[in-house]
Coordinates of C-alpha atoms in Angstrom, one line a residue:
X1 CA -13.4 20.7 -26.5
X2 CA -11.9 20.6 -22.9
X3 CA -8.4 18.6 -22.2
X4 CA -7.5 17.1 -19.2
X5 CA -3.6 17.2 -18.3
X6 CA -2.8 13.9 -15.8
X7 CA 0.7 14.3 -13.8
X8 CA 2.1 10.8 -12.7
X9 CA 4.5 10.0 -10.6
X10 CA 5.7 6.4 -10.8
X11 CA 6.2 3.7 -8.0
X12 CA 4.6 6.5 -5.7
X13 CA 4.3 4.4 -2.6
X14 CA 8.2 3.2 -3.1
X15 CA 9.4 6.8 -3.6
X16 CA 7.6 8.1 -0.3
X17 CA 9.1 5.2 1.4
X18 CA 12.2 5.7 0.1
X19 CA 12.5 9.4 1.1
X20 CA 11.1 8.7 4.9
X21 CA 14.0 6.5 5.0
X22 CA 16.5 9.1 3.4
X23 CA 17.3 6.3 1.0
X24 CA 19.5 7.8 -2.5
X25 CA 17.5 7.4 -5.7
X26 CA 19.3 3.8 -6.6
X27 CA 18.6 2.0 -3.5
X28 CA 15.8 -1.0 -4.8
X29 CA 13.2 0.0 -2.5
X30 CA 9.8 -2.5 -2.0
X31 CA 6.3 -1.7 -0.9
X32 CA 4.1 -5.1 0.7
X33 CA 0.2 -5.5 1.8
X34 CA -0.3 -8.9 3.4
X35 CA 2.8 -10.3 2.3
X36 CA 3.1 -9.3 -1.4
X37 CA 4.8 -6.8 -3.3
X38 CA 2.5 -3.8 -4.4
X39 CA 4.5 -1.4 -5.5
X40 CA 8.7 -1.2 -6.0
X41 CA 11.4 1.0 -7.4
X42 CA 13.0 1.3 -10.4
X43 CA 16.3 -0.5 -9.2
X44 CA 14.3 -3.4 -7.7
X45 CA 12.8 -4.1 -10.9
X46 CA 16.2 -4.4 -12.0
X47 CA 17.0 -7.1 -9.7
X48 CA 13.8 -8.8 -10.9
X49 CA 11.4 -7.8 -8.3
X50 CA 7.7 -7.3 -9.4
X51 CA 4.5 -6.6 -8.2
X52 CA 2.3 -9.4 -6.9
X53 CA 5.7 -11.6 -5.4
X54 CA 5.8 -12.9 -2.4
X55 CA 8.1 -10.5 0.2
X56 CA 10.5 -13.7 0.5
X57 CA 10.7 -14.1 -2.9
X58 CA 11.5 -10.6 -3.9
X59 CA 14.4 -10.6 -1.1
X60 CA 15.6 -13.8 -2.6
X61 CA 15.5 -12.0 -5.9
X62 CA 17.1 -8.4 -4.8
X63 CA 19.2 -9.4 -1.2
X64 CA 19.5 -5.8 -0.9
X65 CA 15.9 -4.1 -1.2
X66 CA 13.7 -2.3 1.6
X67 CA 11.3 -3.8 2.3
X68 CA 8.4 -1.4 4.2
X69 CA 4.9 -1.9 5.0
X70 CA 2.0 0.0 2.8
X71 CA 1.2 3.3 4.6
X72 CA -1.4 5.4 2.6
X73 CA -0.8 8.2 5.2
X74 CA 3.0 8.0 4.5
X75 CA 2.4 8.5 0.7
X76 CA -0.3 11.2 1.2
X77 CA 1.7 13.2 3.3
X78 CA 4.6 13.0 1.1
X79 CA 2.8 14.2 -2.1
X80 CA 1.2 17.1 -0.5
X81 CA 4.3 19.2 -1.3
X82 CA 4.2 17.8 -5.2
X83 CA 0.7 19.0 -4.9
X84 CA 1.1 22.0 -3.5
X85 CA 4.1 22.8 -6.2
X86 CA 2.2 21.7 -8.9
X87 CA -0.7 24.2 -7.9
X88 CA 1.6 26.9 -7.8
X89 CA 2.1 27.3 -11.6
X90 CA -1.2 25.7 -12.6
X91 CA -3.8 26.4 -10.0
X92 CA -7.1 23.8 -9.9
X93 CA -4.9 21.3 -9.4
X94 CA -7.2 17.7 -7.8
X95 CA -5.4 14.8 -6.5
X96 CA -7.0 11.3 -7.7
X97 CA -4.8 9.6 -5.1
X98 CA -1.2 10.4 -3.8
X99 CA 1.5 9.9 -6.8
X100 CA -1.5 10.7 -9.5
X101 CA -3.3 14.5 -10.0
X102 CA -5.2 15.9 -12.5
X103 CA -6.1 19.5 -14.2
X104 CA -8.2 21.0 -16.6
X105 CA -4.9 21.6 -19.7
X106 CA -6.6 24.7 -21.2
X107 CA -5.6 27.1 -19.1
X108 CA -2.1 26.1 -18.4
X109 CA -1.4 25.4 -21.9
X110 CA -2.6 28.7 -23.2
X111 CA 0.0 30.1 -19.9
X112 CA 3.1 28.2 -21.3
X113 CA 2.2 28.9 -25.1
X114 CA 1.2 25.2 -26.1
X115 CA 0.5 21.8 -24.5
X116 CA 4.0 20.9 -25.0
X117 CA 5.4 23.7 -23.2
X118 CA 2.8 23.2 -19.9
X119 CA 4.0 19.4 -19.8
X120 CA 7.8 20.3 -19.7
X121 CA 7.2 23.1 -17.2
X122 CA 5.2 20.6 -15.2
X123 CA 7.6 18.3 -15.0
X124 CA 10.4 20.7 -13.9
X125 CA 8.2 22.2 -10.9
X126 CA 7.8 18.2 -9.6
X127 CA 10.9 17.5 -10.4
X128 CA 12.2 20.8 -8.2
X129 CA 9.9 18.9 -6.0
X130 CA 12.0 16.3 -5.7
X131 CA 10.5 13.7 -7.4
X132 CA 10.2 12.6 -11.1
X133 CA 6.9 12.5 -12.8
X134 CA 5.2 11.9 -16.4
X135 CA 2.8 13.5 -18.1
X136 CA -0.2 12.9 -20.3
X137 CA -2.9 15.1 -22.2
X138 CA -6.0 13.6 -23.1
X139 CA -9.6 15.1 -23.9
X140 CA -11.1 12.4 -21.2
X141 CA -9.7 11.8 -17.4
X142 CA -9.1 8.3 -18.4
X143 CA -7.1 8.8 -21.4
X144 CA -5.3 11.1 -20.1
X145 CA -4.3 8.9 -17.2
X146 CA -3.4 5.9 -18.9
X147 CA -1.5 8.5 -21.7
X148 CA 0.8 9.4 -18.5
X149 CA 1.6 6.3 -17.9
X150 CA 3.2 6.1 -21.5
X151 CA 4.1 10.2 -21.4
X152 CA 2.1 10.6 -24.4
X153 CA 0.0 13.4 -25.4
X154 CA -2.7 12.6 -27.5
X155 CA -4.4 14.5 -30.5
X156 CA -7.6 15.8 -29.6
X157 CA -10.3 13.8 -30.9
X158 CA -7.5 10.8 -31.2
X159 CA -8.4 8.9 -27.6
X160 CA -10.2 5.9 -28.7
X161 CA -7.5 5.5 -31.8
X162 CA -4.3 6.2 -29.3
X163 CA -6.2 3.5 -26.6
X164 CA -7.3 0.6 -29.4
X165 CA -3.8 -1.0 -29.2
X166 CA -3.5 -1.2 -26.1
X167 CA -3.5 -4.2 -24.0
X168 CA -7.6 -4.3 -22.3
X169 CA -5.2 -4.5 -19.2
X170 CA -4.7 -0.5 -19.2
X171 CA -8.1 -0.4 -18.1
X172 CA -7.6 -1.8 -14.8
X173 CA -3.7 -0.1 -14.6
X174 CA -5.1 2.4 -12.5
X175 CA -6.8 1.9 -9.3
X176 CA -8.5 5.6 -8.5
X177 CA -10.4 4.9 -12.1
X178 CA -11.4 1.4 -11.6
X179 CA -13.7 -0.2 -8.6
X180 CA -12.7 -3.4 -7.1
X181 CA -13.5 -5.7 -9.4
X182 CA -12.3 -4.4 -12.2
X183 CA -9.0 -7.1 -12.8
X184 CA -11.9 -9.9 -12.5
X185 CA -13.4 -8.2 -15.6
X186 CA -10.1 -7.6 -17.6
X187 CA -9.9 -11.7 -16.8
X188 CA -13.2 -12.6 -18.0
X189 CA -12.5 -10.1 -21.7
X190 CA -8.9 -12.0 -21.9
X191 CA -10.8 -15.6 -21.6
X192 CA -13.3 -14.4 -23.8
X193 CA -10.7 -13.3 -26.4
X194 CA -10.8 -9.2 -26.5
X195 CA -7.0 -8.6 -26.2
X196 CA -7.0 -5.1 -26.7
X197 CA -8.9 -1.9 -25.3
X198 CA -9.7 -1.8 -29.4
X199 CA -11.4 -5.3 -29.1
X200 CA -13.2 -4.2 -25.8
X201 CA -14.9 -1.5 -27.4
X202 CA -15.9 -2.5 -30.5
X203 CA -18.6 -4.2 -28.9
X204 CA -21.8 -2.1 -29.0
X205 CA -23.0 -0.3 -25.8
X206 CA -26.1 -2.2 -25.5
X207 CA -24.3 -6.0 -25.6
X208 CA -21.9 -4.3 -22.9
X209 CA -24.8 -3.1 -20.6
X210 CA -26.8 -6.2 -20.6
X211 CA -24.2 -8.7 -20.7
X212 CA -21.4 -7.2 -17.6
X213 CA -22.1 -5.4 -14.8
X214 CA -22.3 -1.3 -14.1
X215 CA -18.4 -1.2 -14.1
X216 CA -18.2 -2.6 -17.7
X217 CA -20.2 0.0 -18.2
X218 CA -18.0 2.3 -17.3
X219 CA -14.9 0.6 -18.5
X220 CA -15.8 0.1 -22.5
X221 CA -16.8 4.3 -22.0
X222 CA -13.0 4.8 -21.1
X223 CA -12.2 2.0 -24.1
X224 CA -13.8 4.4 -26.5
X225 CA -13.1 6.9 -25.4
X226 CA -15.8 8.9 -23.6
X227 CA -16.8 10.5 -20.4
X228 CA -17.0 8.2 -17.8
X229 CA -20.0 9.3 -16.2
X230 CA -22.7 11.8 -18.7
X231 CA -23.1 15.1 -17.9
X232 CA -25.2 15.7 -14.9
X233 CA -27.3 18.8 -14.9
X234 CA -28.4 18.3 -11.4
X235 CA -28.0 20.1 -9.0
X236 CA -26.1 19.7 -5.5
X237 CA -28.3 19.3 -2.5
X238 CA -28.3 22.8 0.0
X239 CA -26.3 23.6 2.7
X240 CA -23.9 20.2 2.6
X241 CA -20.6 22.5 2.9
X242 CA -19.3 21.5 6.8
X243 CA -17.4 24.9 8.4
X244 CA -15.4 24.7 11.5
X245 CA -13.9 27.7 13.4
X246 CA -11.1 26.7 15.4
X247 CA -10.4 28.4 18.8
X248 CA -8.1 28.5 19.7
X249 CA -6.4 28.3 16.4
X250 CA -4.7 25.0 15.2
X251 CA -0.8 24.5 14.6
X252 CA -0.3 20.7 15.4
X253 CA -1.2 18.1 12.8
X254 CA -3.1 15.6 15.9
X255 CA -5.4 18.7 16.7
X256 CA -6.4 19.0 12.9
X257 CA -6.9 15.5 12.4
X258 CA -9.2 15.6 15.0
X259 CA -10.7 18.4 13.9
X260 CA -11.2 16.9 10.9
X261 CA -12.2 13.4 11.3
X262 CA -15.7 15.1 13.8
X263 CA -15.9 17.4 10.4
X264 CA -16.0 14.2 8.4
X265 CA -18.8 12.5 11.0
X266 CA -20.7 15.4 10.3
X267 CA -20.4 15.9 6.9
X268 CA -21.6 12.2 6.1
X269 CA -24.3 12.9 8.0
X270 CA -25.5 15.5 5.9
X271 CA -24.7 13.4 2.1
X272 CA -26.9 10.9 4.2
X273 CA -29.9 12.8 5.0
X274 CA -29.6 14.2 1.2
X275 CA -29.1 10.6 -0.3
X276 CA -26.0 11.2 -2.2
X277 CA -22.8 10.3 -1.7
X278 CA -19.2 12.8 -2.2
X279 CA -17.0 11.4 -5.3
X280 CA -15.3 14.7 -5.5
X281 CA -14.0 17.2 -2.7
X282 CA -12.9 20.4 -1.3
X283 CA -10.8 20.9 2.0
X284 CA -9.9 24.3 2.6
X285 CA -8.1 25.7 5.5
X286 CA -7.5 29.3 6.5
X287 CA -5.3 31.1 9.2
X288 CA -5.3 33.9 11.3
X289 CA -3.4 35.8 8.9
X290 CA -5.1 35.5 5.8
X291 CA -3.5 32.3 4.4
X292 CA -5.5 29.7 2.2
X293 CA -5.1 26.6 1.5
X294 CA -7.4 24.4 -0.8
X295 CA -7.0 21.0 -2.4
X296 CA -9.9 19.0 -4.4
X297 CA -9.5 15.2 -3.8
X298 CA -11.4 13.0 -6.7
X299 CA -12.5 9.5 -6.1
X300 CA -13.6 6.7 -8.3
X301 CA -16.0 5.0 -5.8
X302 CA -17.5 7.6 -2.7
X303 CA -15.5 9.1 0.0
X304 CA -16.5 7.3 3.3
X305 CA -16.0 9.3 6.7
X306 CA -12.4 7.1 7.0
X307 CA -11.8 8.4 3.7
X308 CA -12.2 12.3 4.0
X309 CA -10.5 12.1 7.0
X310 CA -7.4 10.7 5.7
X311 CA -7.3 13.5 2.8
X312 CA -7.8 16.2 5.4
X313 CA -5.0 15.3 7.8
X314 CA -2.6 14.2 4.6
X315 CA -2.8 18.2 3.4
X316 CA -3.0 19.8 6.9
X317 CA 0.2 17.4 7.7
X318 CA 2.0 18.5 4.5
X319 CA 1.0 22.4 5.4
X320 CA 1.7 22.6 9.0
X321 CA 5.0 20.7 8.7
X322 CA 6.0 23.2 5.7
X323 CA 6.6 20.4 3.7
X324 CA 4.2 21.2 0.6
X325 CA 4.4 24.9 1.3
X326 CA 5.2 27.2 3.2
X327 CA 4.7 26.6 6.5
X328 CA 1.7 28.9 8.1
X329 CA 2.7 31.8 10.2
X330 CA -0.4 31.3 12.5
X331 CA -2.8 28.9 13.6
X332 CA -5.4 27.1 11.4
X333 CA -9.1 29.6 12.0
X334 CA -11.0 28.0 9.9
X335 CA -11.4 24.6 7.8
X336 CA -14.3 24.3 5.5
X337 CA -15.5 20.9 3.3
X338 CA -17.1 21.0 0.5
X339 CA -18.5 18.6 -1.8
X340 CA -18.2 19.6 -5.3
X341 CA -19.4 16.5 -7.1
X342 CA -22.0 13.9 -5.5
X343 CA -23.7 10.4 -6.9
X344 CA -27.2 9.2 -5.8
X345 CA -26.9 7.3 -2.3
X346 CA -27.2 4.0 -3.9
X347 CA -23.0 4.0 -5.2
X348 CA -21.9 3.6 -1.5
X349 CA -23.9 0.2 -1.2
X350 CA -21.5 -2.0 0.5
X351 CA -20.5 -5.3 -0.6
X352 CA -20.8 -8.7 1.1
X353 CA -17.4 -7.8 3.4
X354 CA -17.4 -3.3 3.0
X355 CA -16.3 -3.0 -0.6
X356 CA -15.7 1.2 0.3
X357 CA -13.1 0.5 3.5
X358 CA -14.7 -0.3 5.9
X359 CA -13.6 -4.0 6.3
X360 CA -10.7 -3.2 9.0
X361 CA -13.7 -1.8 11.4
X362 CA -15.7 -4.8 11.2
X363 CA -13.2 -6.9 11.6
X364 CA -12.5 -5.3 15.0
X365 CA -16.2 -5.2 15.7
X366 CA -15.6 -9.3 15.4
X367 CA -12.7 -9.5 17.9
X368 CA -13.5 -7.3 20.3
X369 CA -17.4 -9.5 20.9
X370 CA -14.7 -12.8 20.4
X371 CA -13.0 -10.9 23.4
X372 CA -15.8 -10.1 25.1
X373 CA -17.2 -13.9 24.9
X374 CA -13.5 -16.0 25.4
X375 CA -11.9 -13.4 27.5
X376 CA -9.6 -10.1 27.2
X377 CA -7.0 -12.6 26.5
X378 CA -8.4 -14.2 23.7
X379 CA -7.6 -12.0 20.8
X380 CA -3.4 -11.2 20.3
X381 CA -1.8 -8.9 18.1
X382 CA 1.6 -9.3 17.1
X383 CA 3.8 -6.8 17.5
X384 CA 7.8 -6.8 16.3
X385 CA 10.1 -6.9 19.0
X386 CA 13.7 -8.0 20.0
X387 CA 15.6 -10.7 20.0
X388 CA 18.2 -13.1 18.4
X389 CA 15.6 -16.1 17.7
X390 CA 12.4 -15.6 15.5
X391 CA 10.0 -16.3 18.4
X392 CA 11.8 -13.6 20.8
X393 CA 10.9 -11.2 17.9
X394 CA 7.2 -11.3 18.1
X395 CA 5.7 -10.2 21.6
X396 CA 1.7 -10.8 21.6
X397 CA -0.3 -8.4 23.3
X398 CA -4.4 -8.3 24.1
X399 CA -6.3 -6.5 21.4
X400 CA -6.7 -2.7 22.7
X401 CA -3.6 -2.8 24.9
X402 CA -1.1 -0.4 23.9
X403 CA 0.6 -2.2 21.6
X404 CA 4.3 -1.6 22.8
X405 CA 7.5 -4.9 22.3
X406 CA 8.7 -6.5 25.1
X407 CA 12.6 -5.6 24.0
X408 CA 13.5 -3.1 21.9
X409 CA 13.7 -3.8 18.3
X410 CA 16.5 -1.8 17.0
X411 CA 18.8 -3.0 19.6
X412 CA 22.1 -4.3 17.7
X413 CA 21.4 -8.2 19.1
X414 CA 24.3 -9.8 18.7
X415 CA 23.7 -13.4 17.4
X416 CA 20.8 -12.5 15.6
X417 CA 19.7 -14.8 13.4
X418 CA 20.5 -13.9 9.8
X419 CA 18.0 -12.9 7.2
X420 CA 15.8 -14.1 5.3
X421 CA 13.5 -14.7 8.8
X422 CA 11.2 -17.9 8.8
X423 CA 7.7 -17.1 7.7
X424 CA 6.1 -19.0 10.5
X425 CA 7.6 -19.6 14.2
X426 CA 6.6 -23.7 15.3
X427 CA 4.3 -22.9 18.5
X428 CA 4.9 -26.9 19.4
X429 CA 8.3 -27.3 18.3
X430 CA 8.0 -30.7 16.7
X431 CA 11.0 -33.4 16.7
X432 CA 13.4 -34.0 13.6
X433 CA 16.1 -35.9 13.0
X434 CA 19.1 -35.5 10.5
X435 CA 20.9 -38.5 9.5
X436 CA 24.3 -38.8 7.8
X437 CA 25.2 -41.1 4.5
X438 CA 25.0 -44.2 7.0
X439 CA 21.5 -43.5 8.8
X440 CA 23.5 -42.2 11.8
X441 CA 21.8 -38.7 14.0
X442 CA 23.8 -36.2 13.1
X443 CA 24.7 -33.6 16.2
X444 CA 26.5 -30.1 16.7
X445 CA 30.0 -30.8 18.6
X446 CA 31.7 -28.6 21.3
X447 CA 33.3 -26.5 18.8
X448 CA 29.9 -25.6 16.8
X449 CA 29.8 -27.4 13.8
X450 CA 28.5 -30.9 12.4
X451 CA 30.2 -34.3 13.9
X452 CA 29.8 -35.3 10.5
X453 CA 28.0 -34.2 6.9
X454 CA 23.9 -34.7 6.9
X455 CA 22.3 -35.8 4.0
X456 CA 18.6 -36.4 4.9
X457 CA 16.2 -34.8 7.1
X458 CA 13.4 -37.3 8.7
X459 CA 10.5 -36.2 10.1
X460 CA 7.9 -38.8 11.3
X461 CA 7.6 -41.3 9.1
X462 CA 9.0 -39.0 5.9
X463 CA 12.3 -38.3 4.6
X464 CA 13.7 -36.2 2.1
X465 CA 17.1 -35.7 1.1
X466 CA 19.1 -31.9 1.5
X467 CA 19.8 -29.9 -0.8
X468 CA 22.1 -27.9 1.5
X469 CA 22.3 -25.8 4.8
X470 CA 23.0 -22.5 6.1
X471 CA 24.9 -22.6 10.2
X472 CA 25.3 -24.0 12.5
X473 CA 24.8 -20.9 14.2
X474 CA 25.5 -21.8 18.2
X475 CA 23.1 -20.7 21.2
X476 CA 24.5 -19.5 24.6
X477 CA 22.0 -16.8 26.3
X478 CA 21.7 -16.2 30.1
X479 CA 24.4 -19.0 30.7
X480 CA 24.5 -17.4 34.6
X481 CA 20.7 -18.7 34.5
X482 CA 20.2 -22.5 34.3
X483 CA 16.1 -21.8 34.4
X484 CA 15.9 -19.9 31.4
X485 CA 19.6 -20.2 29.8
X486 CA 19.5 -21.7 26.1
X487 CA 22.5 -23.5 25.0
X488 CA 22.9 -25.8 21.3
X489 CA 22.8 -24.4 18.0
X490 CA 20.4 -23.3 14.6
X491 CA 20.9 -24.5 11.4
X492 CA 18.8 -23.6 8.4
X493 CA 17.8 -26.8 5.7
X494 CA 16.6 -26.6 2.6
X495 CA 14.8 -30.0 0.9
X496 CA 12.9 -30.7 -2.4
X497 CA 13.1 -27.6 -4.5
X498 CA 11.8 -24.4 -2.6
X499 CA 10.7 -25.8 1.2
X500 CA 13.1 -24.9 3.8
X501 CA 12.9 -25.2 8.1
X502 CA 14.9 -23.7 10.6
X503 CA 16.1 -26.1 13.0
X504 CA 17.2 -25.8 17.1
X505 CA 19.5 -28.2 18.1
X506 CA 19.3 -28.7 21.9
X507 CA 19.8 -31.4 24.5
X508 CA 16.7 -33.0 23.4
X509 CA 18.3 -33.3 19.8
X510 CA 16.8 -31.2 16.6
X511 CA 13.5 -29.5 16.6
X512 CA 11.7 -27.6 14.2
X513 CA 11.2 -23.8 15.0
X514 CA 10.4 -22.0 11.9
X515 CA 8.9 -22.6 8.2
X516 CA 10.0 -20.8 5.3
X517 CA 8.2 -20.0 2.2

């Protein structure tokens, strides 16, 4: 019976951040998509941040945590040298995504003596790495992925009893395993009362395949323990390998991505014509002097040209740089892809909105025909710039202008206003007023501060009472310039329970200029 060894590296997309930024191992480090938390660190957790929190919430929670944007070609890059060590005592090594790879465990436990032996030999050449990992043995890829989550090996022929406890959740834990909609499935078996991966598959295939959808399917085989997919005796379609010579030779990372991403075009076009679609493969690159380099990329849906370029220029990156080994001592020759496991056509159907990626390009397609109906000026992107007040920070450019601040961002700015930043900067700057105990407008004096205590914010016809303030924090740019010189004050308010404004006091009297969360 074959085994399947799964190495895991925890909070992946945290670590790689965290080592871009030269952070040390205990800084609480954060990871956000559209605002929420996807991934954190072991010391943010501490503090109480968790996935799925809003980004002001989890700096609320940990004042200290950095906070990055999700870069999938910051964490590729950076676990092409985990890879690349990895491969070097255990060769056959294929990346599921960066922060999770897989092997077949035969060989390398046979190597080390036993199973137990290969896993803590593993874990020392990641850890030499740099980085700490877990490890998991399994007789199916599944198993053995969620076992790594829990640093369990489990006994062959033991996967379905080792999974049955576990909460149905597990099967959704991992996103390279699981298509989109898998969490909306995990919801529906919770309503319907199947707890555990036990509960899950107890139920017979047949109630499974005409009662959910393909993924079920596929889900309540990991539950009990089987192959995902059945053995497929077919075989793969002629002449789909894609071969480019380079001359002259490669050494910068821009060239190869280039390279790659026409080598991608082209190799698309070929799964096309031959109805399938790539789920697993190879990228190998040779040099001038002899040196290899191959890595085999596994998917759980179909690669899609975006996709295969992205794994090619994340282990060319990690090779020319010398950061997964060492670096080349010539140019790149020769790059070669080749598909070593392909589905019928039919998986890479795409959803209402591109379920496989491809959302961000038609999304584009969409602005740039608003642009070319409304005007180039139509569309903005905002882009973080400089400046002490929240709207100085954001400079709005066109859509396909170079997308370059007005000021520059890491400039100390003196006066800045203090974190947490408003959520959303008041295009119209509406009119508030705060009153003191006796109804009276409260204003900011000479010296910067209150003429007296304010204990209600009115806005319109509404009122609410504060809960307390932050400032006042007084105002005095470009004083030589009376046409655009500011002069008064901000003050930050906090009503009800969790709503907050940030306020500008001018000659005009208070306005609002920011919403927080």
């Amino acid at each position: 019976m074959s085994r399947v060894l799964a190495l895991w590296c925890p909070d992946w997309p945290a670590v790689a951040a965290a080592a871009v930024a030269d952070l040390p191992a205990t800084s609480p480090v954060a990871v956000v998509s559209a605002n929420r938390v996807i991934a954190c660190s072991a010391p943010a957790r501490a503090h109480g941040v968790r996935r799925g929190l809003r980004k002001r919430e989890a700096q609320a929670r940990c004042p200290d945590v950095h906070v990055v944007t999700a870069d999938s070609d910051r964490d590729g890059r950076m676990f092409e040298p985990v890879a690349a060590a990895v491969d070097m005592v255990a060769p056959g090594v294929e990346v599921l995504r960066p922060g999770l790879l897989i092997l077949g465990a035969r060989g390398v436990s046979r190597y080390f003596g036993s199973e137990h032996n290969a896993a803590e030999r593993l874990i020392d050449q990641a850890a030499a790495a740099g980085v700490e990992c877990q490890i998991g043995i399994a007789d199916e890829l599944s198993t053995a992925v969620i076992a790594a989550r829990h640093a369990v090996i489990v006994p062959r022929g033991g996967g379905a009893r080792y999974l049955a406890p576990l909460p149905v959740s597990e099967l959704a834990a991992e996103p390279s395993l699981a298509a989109a909609g898998r969490e909306d499935l995990i919801d529906l078996l919770r309503r319907l009362g199947l707890r555990t991966v036990g509960d899950f598959a107890a139920l017979t295939p047949g109630d499974v395949a005409s009662r959910f959808g393909t993924d079920a399917v596929l889900a309540h085989r990991s539950a009990r323990g089987e192959a995902e997919r059945p053995p497929s005796a077919r075989a793969l379609p002629p002449d789909l390998n894609v071969e480019y010579q380079c001359d002259p030779p490669i050494d910068r990372v821009d060239a190869a991505a280039f390279a790659g991403r026409g080598m991608a075009e082209k190799l698309h076009t070929k799964l096309a014509a031959a109805a399938v679609a790539c789920t697993r493969l190879l990228v190998h690159a040779s040099t001038g002097n002899g040196e290899n380099l191959s890595r085999t990329w596994r998917c759980a849906e179909p690669l899609t040209p975006e996709g295969t370029a992205d794994r090619v220029r994340w282990q060319l990156d990690g090779w020319l740089t010398g950061r997964s080994v060492a670096k080349p001592t010539s140019g790149i020759t020769m790059l070669r892809l080749e598909p070593v496991e392909v589905v019928a056509a039919g998986e890479l159907q795409l959803g209402l909105w591109g379920s496989v990626g491809d959302e961000e390009e038609r999304a584009r397609r969409a602005l740039v025909r608003v642009q070319g109906l409304l005007g180039g000026d139509s569309v903005k992107i905002g882009v973080l710039s400089g400046g002490r007040g929240p709207g100085d920070r954001v400079t709005l450019r066109s859509l396909g202008d170079e997308l370059v601040p007005l000021s520059d961002p890491a400039a100390p700015w003196p006066g800045r206003l203090p974190a947490p930043a408003p959520a959303a900067v008041m295009d119209t700057s509406p009119r508030v007023t705060l009153e003191d105990a006796n109804g009276n407008d409260v204003h900011v004096g000479l010296r910067g501060s209150f003429d007296t205590r304010p204990v209600t914010l009115r806005w319109g016809s509404k009122a609410w009472p504060l809960r307390g303030w932050a400032g006042p924090w007084p105002i005095d740019e470009r004083w030589w310039d009376p046409t655009v010189g500011t002069q008064g004050a901000r003050v930050q308010v906090l009503f009800e329970q969790t709503r907050a404004l940030l306020l500008l006091y001018g000659d005009d009297g208070w306005r609002v200029e920011g919403i927080y969360e």
